[in-house]
Short mmCIF file of C-alpha atoms and ligand atoms in Angstrom, two decimals:
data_model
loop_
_atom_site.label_atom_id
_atom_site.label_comp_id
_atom_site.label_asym_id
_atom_site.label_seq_id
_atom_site.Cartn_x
_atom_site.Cartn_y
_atom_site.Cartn_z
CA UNK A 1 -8.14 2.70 -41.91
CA UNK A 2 -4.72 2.84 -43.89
CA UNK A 3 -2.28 0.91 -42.75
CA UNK A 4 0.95 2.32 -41.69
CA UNK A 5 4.76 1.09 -43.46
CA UNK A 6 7.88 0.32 -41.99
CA UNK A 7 10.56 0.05 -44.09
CA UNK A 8 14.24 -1.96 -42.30
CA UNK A 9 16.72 -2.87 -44.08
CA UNK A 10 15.33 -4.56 -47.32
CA UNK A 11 12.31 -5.93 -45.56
CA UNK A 12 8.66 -3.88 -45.71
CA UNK A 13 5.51 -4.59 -43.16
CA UNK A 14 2.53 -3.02 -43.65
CA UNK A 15 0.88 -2.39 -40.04
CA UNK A 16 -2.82 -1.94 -39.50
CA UNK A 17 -3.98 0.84 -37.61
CA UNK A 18 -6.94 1.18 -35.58
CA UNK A 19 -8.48 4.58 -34.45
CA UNK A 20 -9.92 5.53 -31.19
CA UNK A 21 -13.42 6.92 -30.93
CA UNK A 22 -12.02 10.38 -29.95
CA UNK A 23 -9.72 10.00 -33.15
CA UNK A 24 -6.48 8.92 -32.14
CA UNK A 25 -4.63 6.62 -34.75
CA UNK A 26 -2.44 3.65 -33.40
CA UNK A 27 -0.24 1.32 -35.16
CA UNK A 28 -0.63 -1.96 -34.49
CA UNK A 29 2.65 -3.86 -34.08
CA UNK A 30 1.05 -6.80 -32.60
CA UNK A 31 3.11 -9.04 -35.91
CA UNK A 32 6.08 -6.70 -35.99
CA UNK A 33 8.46 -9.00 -34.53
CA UNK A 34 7.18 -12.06 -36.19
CA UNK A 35 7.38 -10.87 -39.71
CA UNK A 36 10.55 -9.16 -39.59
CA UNK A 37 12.53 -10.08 -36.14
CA UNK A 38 12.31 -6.19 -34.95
CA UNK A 39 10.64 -5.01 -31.27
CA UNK A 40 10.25 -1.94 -30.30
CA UNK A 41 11.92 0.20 -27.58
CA UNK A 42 9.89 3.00 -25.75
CA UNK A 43 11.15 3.97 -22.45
CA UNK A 44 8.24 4.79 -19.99
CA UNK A 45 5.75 3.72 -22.29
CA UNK A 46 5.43 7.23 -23.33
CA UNK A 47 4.52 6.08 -26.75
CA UNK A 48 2.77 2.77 -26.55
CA UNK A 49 -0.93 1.93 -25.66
CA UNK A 50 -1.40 -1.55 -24.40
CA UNK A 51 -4.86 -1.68 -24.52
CA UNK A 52 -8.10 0.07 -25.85
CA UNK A 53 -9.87 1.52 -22.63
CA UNK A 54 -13.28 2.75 -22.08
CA UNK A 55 -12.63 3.97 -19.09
CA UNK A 56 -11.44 7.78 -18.94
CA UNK A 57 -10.09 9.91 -21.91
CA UNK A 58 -7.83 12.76 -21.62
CA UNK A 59 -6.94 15.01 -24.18
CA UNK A 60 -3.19 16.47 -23.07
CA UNK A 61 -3.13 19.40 -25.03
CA UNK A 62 -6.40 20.76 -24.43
CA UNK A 63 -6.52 19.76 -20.85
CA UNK A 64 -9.25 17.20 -21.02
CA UNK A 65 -10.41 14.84 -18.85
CA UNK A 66 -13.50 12.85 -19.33
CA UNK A 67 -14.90 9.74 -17.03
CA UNK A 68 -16.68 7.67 -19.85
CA UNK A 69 -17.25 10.55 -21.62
CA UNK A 70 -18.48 13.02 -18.87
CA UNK A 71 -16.07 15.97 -18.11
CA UNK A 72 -15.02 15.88 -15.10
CA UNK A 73 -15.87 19.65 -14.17
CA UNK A 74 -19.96 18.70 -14.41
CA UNK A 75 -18.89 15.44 -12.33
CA UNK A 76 -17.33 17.45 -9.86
CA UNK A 77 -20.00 20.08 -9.71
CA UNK A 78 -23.13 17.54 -9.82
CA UNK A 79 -22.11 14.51 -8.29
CA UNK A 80 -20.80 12.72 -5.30
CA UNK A 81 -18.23 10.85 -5.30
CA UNK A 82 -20.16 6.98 -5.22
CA UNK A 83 -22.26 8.13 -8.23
CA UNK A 84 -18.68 8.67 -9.80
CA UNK A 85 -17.70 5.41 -8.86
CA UNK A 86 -20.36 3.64 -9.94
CA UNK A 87 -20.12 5.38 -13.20
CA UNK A 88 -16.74 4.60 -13.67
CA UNK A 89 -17.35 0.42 -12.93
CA UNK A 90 -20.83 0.25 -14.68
CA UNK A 91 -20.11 2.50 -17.42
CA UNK A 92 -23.67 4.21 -16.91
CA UNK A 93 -24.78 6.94 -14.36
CA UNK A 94 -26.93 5.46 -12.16
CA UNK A 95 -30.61 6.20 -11.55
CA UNK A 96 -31.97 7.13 -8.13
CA UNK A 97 -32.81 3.67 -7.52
CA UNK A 98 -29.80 2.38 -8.95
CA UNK A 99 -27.68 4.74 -6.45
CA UNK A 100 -29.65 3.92 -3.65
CA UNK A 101 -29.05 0.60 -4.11
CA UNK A 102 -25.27 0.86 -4.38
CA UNK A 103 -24.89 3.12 -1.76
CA UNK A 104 -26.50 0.62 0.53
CA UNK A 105 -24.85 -2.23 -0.30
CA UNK A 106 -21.33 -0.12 0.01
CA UNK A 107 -22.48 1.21 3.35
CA UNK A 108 -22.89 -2.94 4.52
CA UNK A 109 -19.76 -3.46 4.05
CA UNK A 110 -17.68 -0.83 5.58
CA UNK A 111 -16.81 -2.84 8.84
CA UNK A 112 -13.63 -4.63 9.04
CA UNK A 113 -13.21 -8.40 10.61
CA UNK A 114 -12.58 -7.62 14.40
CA UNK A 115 -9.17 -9.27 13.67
CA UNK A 116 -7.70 -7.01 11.71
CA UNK A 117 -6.85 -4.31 14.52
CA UNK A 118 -3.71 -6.46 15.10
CA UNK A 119 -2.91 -6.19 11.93
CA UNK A 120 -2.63 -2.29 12.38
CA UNK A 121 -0.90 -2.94 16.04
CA UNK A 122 1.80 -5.06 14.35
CA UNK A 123 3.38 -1.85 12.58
CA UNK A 124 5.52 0.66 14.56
CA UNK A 125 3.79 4.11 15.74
CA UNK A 126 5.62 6.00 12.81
CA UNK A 127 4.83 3.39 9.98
CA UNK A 128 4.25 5.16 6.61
CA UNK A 129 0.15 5.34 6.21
CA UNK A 130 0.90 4.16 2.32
CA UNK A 131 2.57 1.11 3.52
CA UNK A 132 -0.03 0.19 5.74
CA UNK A 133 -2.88 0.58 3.54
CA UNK A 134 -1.22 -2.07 1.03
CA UNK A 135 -0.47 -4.38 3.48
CA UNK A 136 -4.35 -4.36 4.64
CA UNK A 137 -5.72 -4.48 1.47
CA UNK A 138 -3.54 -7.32 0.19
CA UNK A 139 -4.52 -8.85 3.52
CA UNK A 140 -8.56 -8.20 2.83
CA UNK A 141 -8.05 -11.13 0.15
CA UNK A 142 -7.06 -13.82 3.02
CA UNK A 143 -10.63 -13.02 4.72
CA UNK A 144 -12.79 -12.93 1.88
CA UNK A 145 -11.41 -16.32 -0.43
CA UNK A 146 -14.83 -17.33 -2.00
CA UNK A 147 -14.50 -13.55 -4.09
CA UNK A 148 -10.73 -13.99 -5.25
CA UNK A 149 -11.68 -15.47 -8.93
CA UNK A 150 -10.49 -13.01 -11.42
CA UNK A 151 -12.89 -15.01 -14.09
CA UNK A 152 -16.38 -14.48 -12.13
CA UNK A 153 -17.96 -11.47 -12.32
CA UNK A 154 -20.18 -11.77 -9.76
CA UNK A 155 -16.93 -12.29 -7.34
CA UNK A 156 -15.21 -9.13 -8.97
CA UNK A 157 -18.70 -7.05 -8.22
CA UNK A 158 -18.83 -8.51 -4.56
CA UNK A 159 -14.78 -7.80 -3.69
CA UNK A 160 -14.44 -4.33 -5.79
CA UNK A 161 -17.95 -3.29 -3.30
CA UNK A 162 -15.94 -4.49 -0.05
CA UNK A 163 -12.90 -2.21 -1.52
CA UNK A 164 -14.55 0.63 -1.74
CA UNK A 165 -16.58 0.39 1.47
CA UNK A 166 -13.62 -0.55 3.73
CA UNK A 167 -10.47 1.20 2.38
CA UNK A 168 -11.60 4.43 4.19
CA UNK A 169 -11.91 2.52 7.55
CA UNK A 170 -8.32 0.92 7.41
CA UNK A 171 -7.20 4.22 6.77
CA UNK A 172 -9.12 5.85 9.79
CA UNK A 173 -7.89 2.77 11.78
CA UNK A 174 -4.14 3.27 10.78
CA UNK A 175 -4.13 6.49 11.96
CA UNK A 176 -6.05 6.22 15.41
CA UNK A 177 -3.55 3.16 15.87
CA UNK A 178 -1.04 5.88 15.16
CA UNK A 179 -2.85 9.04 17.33
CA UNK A 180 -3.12 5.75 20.30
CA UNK A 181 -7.28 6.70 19.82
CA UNK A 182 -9.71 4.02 20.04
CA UNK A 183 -11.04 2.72 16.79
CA UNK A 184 -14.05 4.71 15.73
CA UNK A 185 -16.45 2.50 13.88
CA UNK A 186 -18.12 3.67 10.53
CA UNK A 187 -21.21 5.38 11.20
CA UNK A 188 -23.71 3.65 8.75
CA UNK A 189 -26.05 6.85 8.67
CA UNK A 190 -23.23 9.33 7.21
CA UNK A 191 -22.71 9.63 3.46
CA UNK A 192 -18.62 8.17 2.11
CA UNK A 193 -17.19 11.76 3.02
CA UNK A 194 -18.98 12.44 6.45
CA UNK A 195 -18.12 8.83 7.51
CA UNK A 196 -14.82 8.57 6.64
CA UNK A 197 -14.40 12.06 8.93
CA UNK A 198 -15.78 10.89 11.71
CA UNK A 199 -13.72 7.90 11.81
CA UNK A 200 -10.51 9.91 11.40
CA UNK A 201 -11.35 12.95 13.87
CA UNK A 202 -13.99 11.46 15.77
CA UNK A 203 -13.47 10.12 20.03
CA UNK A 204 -15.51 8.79 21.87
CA UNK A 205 -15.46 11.57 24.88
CA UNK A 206 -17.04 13.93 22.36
CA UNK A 207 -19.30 14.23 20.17
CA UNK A 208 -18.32 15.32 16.67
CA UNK A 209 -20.64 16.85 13.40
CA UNK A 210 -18.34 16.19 9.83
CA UNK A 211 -17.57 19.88 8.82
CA UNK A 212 -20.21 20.31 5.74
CA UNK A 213 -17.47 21.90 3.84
CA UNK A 214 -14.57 20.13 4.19
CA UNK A 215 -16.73 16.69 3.32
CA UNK A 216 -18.19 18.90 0.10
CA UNK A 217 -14.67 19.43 -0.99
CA UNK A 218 -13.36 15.91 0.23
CA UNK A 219 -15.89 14.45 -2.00
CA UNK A 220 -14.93 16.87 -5.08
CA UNK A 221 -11.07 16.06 -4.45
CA UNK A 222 -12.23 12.10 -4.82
CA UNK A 223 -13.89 12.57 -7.61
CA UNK A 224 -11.20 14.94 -9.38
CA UNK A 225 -8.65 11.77 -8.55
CA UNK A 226 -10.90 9.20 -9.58
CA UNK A 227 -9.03 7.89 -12.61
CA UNK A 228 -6.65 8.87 -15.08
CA UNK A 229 -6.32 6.44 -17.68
CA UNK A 230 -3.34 4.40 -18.15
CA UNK A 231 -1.20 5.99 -15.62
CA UNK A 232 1.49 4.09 -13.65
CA UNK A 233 -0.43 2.57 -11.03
CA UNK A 234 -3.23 1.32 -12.74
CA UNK A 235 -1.02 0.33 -15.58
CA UNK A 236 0.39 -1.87 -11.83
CA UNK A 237 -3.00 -2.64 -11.23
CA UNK A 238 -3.22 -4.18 -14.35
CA UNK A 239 0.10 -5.78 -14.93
CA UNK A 240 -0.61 -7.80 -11.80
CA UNK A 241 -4.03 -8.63 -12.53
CA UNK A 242 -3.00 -9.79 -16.05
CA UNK A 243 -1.34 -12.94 -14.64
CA UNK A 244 -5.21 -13.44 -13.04
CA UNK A 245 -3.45 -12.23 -9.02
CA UNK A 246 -6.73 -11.88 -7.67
CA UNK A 247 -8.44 -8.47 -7.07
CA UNK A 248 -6.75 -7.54 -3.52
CA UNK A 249 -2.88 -7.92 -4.68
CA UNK A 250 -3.54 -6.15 -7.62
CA UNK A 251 -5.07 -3.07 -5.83
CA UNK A 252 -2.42 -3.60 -3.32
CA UNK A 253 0.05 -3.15 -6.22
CA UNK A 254 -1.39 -0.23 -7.19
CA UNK A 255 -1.10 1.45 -3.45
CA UNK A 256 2.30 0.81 -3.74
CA UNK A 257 2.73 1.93 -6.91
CA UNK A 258 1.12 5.18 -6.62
CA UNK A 259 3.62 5.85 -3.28
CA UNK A 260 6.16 6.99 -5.19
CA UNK A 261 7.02 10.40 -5.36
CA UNK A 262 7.01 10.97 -9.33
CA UNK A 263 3.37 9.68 -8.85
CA UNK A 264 0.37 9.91 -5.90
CA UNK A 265 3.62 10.83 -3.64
CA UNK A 266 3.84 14.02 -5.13
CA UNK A 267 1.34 15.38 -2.91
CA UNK A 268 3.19 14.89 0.09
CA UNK A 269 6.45 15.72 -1.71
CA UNK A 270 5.02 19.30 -2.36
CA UNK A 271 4.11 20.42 1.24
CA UNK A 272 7.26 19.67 2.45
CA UNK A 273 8.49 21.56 -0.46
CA UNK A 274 6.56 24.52 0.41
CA UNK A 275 7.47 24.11 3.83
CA UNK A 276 11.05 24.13 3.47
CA UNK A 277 10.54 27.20 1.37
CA UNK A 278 8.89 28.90 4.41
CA UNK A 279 10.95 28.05 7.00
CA UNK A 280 14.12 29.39 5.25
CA UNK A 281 12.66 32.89 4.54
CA UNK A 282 10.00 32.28 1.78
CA UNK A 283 12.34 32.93 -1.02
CA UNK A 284 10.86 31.14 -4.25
CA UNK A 285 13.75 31.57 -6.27
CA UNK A 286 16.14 29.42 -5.13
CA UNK A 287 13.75 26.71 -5.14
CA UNK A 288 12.88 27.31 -8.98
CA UNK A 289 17.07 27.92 -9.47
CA UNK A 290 17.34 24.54 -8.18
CA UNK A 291 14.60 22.82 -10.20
CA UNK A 292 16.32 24.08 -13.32
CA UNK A 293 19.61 23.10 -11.74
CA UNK A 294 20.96 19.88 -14.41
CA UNK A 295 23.56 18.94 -11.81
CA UNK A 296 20.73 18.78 -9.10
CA UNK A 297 18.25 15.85 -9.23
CA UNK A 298 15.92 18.14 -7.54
CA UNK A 299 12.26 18.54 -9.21
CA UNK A 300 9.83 21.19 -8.48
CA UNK A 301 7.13 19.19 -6.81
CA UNK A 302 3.42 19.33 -8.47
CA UNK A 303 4.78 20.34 -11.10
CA UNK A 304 4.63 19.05 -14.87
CA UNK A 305 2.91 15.77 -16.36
CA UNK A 306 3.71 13.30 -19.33
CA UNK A 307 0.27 13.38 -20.50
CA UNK A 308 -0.89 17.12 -19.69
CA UNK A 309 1.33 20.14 -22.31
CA UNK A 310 -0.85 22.87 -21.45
CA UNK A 311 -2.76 22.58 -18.40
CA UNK A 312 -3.98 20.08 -15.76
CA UNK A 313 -7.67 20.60 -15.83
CA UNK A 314 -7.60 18.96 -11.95
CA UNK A 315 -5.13 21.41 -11.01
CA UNK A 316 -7.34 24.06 -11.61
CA UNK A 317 -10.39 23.00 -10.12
CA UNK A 318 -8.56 22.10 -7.05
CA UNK A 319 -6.71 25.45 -7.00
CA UNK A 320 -10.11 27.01 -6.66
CA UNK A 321 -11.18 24.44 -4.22
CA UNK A 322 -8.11 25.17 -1.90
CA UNK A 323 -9.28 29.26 -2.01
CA UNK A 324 -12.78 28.24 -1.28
CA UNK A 325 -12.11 25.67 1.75
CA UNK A 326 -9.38 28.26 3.39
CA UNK A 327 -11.92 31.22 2.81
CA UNK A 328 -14.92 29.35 4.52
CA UNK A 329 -13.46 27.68 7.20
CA UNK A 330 -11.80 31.25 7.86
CA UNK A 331 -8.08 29.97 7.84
CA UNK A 332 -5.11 32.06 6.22
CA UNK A 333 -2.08 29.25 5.10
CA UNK A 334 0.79 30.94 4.09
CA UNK A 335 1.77 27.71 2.17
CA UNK A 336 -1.09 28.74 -0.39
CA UNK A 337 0.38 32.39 -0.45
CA UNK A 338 4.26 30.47 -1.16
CA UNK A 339 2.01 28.01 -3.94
CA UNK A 340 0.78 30.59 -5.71
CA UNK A 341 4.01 32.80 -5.96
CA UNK A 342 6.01 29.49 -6.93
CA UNK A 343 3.39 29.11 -10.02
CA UNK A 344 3.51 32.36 -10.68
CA UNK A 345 7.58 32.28 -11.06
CA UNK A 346 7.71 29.20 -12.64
CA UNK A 347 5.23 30.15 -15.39
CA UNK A 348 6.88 32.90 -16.28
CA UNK A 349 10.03 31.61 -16.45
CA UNK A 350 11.04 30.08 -20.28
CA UNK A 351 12.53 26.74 -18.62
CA UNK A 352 9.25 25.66 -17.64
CA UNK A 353 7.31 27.50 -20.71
CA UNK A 354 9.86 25.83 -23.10
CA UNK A 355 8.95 22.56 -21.41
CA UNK A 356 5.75 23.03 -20.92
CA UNK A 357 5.51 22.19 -16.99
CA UNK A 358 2.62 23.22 -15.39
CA UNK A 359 1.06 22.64 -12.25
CA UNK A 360 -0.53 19.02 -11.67
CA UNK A 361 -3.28 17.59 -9.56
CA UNK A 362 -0.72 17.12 -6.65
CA UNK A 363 0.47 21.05 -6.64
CA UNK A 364 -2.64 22.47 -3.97
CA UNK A 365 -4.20 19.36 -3.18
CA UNK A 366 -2.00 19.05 -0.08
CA UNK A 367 -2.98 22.42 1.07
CA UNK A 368 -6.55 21.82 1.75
CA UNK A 369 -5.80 18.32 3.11
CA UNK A 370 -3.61 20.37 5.51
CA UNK A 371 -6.53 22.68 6.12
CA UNK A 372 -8.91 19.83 6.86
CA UNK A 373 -6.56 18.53 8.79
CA UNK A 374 -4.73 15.17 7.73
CA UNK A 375 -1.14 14.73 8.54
CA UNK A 376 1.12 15.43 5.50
CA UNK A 377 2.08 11.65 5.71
CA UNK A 378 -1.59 10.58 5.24
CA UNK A 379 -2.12 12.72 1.81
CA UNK A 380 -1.25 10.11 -0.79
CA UNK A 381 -3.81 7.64 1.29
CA UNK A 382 -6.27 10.24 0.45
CA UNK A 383 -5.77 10.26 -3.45
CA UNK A 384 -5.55 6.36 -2.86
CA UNK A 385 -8.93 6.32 -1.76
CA UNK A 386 -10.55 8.63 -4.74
CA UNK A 387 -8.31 6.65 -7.30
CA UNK A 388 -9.48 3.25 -6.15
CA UNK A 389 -13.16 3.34 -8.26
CA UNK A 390 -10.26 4.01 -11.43
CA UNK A 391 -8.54 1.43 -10.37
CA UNK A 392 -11.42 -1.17 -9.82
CA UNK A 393 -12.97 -0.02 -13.18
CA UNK A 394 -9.17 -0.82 -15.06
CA UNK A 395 -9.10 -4.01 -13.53
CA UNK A 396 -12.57 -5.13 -14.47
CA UNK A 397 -12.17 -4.05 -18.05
CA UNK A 398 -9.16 -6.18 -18.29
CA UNK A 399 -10.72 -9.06 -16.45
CA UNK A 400 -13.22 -9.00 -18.65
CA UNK A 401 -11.95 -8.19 -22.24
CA UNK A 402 -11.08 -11.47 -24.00
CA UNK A 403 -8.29 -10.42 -25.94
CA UNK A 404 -6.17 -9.39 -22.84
CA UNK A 405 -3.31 -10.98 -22.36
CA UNK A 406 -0.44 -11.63 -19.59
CA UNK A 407 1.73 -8.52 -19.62
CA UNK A 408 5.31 -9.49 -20.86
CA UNK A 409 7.32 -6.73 -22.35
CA UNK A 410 10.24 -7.49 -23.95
CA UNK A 411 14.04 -6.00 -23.78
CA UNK A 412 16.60 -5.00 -25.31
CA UNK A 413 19.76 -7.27 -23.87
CA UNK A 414 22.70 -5.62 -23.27
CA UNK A 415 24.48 -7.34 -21.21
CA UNK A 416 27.65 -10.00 -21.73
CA UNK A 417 27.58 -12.11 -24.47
CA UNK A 418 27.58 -15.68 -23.60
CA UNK A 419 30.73 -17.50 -21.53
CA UNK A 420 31.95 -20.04 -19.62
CA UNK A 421 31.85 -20.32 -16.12
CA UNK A 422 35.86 -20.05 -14.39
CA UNK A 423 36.17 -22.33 -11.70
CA UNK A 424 35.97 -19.96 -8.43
CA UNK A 425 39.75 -20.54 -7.70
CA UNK A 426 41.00 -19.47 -10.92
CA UNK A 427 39.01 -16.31 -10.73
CA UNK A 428 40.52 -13.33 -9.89
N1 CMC B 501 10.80 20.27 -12.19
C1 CMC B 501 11.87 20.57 -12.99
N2 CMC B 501 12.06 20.04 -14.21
C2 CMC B 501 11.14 19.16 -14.65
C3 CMC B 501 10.01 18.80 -13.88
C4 CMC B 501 9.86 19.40 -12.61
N3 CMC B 501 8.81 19.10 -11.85
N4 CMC B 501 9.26 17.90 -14.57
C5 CMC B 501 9.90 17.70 -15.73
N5 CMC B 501 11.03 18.47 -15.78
C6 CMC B 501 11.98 18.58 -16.92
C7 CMC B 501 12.86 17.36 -17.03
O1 CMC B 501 14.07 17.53 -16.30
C8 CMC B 501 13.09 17.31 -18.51
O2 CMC B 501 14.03 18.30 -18.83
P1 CMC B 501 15.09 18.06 -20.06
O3 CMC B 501 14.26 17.91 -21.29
O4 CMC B 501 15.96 19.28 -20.06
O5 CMC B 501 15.85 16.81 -19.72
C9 CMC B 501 11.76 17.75 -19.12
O6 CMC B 501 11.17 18.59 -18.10
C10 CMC B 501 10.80 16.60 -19.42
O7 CMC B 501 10.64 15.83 -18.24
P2 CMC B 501 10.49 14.26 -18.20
O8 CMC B 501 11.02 13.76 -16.91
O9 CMC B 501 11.07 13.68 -19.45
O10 CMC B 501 8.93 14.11 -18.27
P3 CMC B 501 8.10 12.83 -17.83
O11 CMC B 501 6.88 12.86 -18.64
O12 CMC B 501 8.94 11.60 -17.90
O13 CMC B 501 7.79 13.10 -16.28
C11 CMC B 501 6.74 13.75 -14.28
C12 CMC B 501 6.57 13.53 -15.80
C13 CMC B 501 5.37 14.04 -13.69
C14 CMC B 501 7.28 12.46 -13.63
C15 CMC B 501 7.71 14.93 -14.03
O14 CMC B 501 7.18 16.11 -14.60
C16 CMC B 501 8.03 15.15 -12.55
O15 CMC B 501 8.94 14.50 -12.04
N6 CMC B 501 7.26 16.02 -11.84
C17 CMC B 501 7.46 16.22 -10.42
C18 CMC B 501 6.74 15.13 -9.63
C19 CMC B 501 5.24 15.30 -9.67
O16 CMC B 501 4.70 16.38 -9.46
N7 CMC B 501 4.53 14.18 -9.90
C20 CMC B 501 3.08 14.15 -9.94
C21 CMC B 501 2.57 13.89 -11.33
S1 CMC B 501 0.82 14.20 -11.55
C22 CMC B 501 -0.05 13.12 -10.54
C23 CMC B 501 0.36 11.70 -10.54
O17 CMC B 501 0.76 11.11 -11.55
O18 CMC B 501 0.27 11.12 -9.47
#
């Protein structure tokens, strides 16, 4: 590969580059700094890859997105959503036997240590569901400290299964704490979807069936969230497992990472966006005045991405998913009628064309979650739960790759320039 020049001041570095295997060209500027005392600034990282991945690959302008190679359209369409995982960690669709395998060894491990209900009964009624699910998952690691070694593989295999198999139930149990429902223990016959249902909806003065459709489409909006390369919670994932923080606090990083409305939040962020819009009159309008309003910090929700220019292939999928799920389960929401309207306005309109903003994976996810069900404050638990195979599968690759190093960023210091300290009573 030809190597790229910099030219400051009277000084010239030649930097290798290194391509990708879908053909993107970096510059390495691993000796920058030592050869000619520069660093580099890039604000958001909107410019810098930190590490090669193997993980997922999106293409921005063409709206592609591929788990290790595999578009995610013939994921969605062909498999569930432990295949995808398991995919995603081993690199490899699994065989029959293979699945089987995994699926059993995820299904022994979905109970929780009888202890932790008090963890759930420690947090007020109202606590936020995202806040809850970190605190239990960093608190997995104190029950299970013969699988914290970031260095053993055998411990990351063991802790990433126990993830996967009993993030759904602390979820279920945070909300029947919430709902004062007994716990519902996971039901070892249902498949991931189906169980995770049942715990949720599911008391014991009834008996309940898991809707066929909504777990279909549950599974589908898992997979569609499953990863997405370096975004900014797995980029938290793996800042905190690069100084070796064991497996739980890293994931527990990454929950509260992903909280944030610029990120997983979003989802919640646009219902009550849609909402509001309904309850004063249904005018779309004003909401896409304010949106391209400088002097108002305001943002239209689900909308726009730093990686996607064109479209959001996840957006689209799950647009068609939010039709289907209303359609069959015979349900009119007049928050998909306000959706579509708002994308229709702000696609036409040349802020958003010249900026290219388009509708992202948050914009009608929260309408079928609503359809299904789940409280609005519960929606970024759900994309928590399909992103955690991404996240498990980022932290393993960095675990494992011996050239990673401890994250450490430098800065550019502006602050005061150095001084002496005045003695506090001749301050002033
Ligand atoms: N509404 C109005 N204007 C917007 C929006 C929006 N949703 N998104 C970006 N812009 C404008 C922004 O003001 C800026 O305008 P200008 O060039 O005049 O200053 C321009 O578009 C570029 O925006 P940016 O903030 O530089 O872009 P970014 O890549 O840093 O931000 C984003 C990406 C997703 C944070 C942003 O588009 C946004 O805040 N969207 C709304 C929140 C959202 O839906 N988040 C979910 C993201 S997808 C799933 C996930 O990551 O979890």
């Amino acid at each position: 590969m030809p190597e790229a020049v910099l030219r400051f001041e009277d000084k010239e570095i030649a930097l290798p580059t290194e391509v990708g295997s879908e053909g993107e060209i970096a510059v390495d500027i691993g000796r920058l700094r030592a050869e000619t005392g520069l660093i580099t600034l890039d604000r958001g990282f909107a410019n810098t890859a930190e590490t090669r991945s193997a993980v997922s690959y999106i293409d921005g302008e063409k709206g592609i997105l591929r788990y290790r190679g595999y578009p995610i359209e013939q994921l969605a369409d062909r498999c569930s959503f432990l295949e995808v995982a398991y995919l995603l960690q081993y690199g490899e669709l699994p065989t029959k036997a293979e699945l089987e395998a995994y699926e059993e060894s995820i299904t022994r491990h979905t109970l929780l240590r009888e202890d932790m209900k008090h963890l759930f009964e420690a947090f007020p009624h109202d606590a936020h569901p995202m806040q809850i699910l970190a605190s239990a998952t960093s608190a997995l690691a104190t029950y299970y400290p013969d699988a914290l070694d970031p260095l053993d593989e055998e411990a990351i295999d063991i802790s990433s299964r126990r993830l996967i198999a009993k993030v759904p139930t602390m979820v279920a149990w945070s909300y029947k704490y919430r709902m004062g429902q007994p716990y519902v223990y996971p039901r070892n016959d249902l498949e991931y979807s189906s169980r995770f249902l049942h715990m949720m909806f599911s008391v014991p003065s009834e008996e309940y069936v898991p809707n066929e459709v909504i777990a279909r489409a549950l599974n589908v909006l898992f997979i569609l969230h499953a990863d997405h390369g370096q975004n900014c919670s797995a980029s938290a994932v793996r800042l905190v497992g690069s100084g070796q923080a064991n497996i739980f606090s890293s994931i527990a990083a990454g929950i509260h990472a992903l909280s944030g409305p610029l990120h997983g939040g979003a989802n919640q962020a646009v219902l009550e966006m849609l909402e509001d819009i309904v309850a004063s009159g249904g005018d779309v309008s004003k909401t896409v005045a304010r949106a391209k309003d400088k002097n108002d910090p305001f943002r239209l929700m689900g909308f726009g991405h730093r990686v996607y220019k064109n479209f959001d292939p996840r957006a689209q999928l799950i647009k068609k998913i939010a039709e289907d799920v209303l359609g069959q389960l015979g349900r009119h929401d007049p928050l998909l009628d306000v959706a579509m309207e708002l994308e229709q306005v702000a696609l036409s309109d040349d802020y958003f064309i010249e900026r290219r903003l388009y509708p992202n994976v948050d914009f009608y996810s929260g309408i079928i979650y609503r359809a299904m069900g789940f409280p609005t404050d519960m929606f970024t638990v759900l994309f928590a739960i399909g992103r955690l195979p991404g996240w498990l599968s980022q932290w393993r690759e960095q675990a494992t790759d011996p050239k990673a190093m401890i994250f450490r960023p430098r800065q550019v210091y502006v602050g005061a320039n150095a001084r002496d300290v005045t003695p506090i009573d001749q301050r002033g």
